[in-house]
Coordinates of N, CA and C in Angstrom, one line a residue:
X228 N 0.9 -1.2 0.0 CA 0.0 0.0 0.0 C 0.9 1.2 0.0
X229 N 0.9 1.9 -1.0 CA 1.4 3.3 -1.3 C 1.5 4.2 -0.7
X230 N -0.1 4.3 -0.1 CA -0.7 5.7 0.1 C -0.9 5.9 1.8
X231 N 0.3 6.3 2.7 CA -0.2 6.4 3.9 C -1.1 6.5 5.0
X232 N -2.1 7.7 4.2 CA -3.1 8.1 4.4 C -4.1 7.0 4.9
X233 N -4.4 6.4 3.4 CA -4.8 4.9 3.5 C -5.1 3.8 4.7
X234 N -3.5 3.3 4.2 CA -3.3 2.5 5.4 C -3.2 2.7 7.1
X235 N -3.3 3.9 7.5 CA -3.6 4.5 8.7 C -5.0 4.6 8.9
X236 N -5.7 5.1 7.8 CA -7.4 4.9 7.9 C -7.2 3.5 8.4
X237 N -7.7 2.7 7.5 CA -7.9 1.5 7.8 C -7.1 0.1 9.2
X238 N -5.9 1.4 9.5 CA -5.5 1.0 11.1 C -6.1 1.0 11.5
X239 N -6.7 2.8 12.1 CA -7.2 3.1 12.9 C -8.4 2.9 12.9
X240 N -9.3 2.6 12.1 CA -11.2 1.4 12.1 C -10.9 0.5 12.4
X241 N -9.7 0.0 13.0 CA -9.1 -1.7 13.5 C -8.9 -1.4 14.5
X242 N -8.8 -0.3 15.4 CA -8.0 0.1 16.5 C -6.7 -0.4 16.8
X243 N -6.0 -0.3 15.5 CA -4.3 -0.9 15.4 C -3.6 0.5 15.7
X244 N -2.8 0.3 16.4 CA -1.9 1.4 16.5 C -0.5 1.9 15.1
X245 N -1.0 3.2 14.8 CA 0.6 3.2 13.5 C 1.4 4.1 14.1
X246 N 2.7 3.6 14.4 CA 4.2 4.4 14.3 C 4.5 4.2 12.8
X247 N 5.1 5.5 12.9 CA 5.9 5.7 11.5 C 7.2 6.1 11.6
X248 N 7.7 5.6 11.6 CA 9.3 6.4 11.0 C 9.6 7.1 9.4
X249 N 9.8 8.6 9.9 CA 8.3 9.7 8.4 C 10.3 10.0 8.1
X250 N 9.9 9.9 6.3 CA 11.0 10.0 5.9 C 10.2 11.6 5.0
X251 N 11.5 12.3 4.5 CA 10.9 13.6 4.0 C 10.8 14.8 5.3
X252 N 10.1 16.0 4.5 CA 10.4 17.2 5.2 C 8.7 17.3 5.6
X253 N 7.7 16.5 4.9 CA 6.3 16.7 5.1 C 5.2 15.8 5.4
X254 N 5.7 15.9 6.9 CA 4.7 14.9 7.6 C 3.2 14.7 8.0
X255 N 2.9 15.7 7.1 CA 1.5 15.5 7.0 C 0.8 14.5 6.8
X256 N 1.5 13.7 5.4 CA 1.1 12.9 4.4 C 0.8 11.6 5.8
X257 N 1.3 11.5 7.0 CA 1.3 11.0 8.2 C 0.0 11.6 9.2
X258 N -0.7 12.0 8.4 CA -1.8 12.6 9.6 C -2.5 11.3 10.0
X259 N -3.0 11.4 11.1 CA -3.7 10.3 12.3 C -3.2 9.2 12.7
X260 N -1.7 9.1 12.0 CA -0.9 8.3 12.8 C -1.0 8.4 14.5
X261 N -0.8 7.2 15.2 CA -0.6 6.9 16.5 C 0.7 7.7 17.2
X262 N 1.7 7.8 16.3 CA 3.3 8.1 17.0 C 4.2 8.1 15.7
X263 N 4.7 9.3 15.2 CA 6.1 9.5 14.5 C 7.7 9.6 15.1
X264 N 8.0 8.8 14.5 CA 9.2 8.4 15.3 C 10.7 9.1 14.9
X265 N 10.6 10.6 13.9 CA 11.8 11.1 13.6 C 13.1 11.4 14.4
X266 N 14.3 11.2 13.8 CA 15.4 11.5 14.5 C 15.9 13.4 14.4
X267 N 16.2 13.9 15.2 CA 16.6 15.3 15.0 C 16.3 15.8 14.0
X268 N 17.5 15.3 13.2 CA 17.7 15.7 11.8 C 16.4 15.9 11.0
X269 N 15.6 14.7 10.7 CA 14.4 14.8 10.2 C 13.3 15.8 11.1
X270 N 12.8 16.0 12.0 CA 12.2 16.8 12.8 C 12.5 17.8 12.1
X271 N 13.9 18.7 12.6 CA 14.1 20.2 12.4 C 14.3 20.4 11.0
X272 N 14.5 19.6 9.9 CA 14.0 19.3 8.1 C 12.4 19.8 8.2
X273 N 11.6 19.0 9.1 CA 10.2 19.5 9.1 C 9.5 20.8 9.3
X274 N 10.1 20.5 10.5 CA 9.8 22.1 11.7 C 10.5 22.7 11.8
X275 N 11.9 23.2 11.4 CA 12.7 24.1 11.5 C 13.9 23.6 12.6
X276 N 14.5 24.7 12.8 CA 15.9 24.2 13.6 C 15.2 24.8 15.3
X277 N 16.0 23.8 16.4 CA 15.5 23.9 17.5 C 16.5 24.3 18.6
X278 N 16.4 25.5 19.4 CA 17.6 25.9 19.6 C 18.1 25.2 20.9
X279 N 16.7 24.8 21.9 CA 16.7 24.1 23.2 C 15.5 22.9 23.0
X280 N 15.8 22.5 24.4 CA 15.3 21.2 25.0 C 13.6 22.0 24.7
X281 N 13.4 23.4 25.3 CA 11.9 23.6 25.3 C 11.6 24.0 24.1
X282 N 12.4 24.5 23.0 CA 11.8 24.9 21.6 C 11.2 23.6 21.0
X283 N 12.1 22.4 21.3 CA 12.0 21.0 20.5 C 10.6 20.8 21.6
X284 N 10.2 20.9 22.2 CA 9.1 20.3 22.8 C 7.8 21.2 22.0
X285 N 8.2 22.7 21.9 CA 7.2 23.0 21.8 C 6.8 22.9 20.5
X286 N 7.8 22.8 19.5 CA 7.1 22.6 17.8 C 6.4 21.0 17.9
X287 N 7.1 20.3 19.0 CA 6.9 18.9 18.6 C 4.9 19.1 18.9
X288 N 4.7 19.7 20.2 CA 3.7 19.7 20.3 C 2.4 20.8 19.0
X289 N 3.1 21.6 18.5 CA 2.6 22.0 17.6 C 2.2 20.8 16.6
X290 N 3.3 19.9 15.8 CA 3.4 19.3 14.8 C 2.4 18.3 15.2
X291 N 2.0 17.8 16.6 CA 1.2 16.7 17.0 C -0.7 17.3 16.6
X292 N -0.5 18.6 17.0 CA -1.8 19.0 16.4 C -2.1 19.4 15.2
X293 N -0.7 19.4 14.4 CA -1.5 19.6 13.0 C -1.7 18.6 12.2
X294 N -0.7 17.5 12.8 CA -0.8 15.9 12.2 C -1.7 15.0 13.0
X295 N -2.4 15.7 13.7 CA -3.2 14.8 14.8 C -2.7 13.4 15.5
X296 N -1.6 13.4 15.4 CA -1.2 12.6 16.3 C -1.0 12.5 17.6
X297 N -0.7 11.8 18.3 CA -0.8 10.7 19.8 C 0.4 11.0 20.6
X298 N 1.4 11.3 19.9 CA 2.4 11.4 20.4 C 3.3 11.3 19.5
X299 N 5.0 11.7 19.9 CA 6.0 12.5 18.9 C 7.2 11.6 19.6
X300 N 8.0 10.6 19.3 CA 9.1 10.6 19.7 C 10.2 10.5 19.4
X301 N 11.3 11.8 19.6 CA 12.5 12.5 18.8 C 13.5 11.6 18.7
X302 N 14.1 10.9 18.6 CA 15.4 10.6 18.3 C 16.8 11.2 19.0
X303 N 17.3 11.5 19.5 CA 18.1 12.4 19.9 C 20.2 11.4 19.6
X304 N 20.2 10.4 19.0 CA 21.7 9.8 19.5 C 21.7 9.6 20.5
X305 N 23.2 9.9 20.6 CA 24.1 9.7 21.7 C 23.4 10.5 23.2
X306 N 22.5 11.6 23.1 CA 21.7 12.3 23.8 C 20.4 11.6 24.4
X307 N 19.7 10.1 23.6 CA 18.8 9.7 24.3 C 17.3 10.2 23.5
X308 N 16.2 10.6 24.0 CA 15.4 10.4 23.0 C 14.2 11.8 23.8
X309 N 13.7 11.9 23.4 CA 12.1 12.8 23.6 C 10.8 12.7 23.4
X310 N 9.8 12.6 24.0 CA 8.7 11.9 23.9 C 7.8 12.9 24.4
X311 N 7.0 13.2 23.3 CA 6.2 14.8 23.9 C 4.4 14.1 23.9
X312 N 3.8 14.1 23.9 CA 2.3 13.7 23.8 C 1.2 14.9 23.7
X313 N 0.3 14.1 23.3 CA -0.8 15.5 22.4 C -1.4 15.8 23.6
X314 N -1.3 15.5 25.4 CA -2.0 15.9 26.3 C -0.9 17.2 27.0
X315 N 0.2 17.3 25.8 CA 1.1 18.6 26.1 C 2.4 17.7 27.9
X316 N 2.6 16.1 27.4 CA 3.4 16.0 28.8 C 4.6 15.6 27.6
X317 N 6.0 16.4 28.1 CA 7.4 16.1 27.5 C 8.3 15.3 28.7
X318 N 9.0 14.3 27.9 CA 9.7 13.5 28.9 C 11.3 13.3 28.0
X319 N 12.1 13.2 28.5 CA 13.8 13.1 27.9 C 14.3 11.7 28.4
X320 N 14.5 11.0 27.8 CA 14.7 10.0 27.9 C 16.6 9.8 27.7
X321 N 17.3 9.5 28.4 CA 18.9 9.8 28.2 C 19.2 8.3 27.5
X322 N 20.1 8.4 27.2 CA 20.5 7.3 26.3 C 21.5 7.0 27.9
X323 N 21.8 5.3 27.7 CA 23.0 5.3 28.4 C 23.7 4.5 27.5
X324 N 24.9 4.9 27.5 CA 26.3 4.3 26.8 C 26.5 2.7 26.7
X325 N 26.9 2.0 26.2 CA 27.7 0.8 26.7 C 28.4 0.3 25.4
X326 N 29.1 -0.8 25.8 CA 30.6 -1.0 24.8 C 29.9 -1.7 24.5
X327 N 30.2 -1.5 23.2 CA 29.6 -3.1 22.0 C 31.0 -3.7 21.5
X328 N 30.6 -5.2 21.9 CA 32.1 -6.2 21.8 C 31.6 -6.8 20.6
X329 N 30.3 -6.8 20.1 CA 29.7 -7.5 18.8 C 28.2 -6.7 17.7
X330 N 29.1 -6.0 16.8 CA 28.0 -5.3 15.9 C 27.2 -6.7 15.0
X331 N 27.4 -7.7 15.2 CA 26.4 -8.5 14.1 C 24.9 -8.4 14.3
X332 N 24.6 -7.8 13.4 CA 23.1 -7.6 13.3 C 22.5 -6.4 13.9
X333 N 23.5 -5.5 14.1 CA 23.5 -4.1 14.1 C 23.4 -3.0 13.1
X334 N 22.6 -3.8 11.5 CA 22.3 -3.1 10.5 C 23.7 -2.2 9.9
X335 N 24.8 -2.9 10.0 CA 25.9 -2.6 9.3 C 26.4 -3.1 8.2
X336 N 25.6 -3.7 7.7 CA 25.7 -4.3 5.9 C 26.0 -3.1 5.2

């Protein structure tokens, strides 16, 4: 199925939940998705560049009401992740470090 849109209708008449991981600068084409799951980079491609912790909360929370979505969760690296919700609650989620003795199957093909 092609067409986003679409297949999100017909999620959500199932009461299936859709995450997306939204490639592109226009996440619209993502409206009534459950949860978009962009990394920085793609976010501030969307919404513009974010200078703090509260600017990225508050477009995120913008972008959830124009895409009607559930909730937003940022990507951040080495920094850990962001998780804002359409009830307006932001949470930072910190990455923690650890040594990798084995990348197999760590999508390094």
């Amino acid at each position: 199925m092609s067409d986003p849109q679409a297949f999100i209708k017909i999620a959500r008449e199932h009461n299936v939940p859709v995450l997306v991981d939204p490639k592109g600068k226009d996440f619209s084409r993502y409206k009534g998705a459950t949860c978009l799951t962009p990394n920085k980079k793609e976010f501030e491609l969307a919404v513009g560049p974010c200078k703090d912790e509260h600017e990225l909360a508050t477009k995120a929370q913008q972008l959830i009401q124009d895409c009607e979505l559930d909730a937003l969760l940022i990507t951040l690296g080495a920094r850990g992740m962001t998780l804002v919700t359409k009830d307006n609650h932001s949470i930072h989620i910190p990455a923690r470090a650890r040594e990798v003795y084995d990348v197999t199957g760590a999508g390094d093909t």
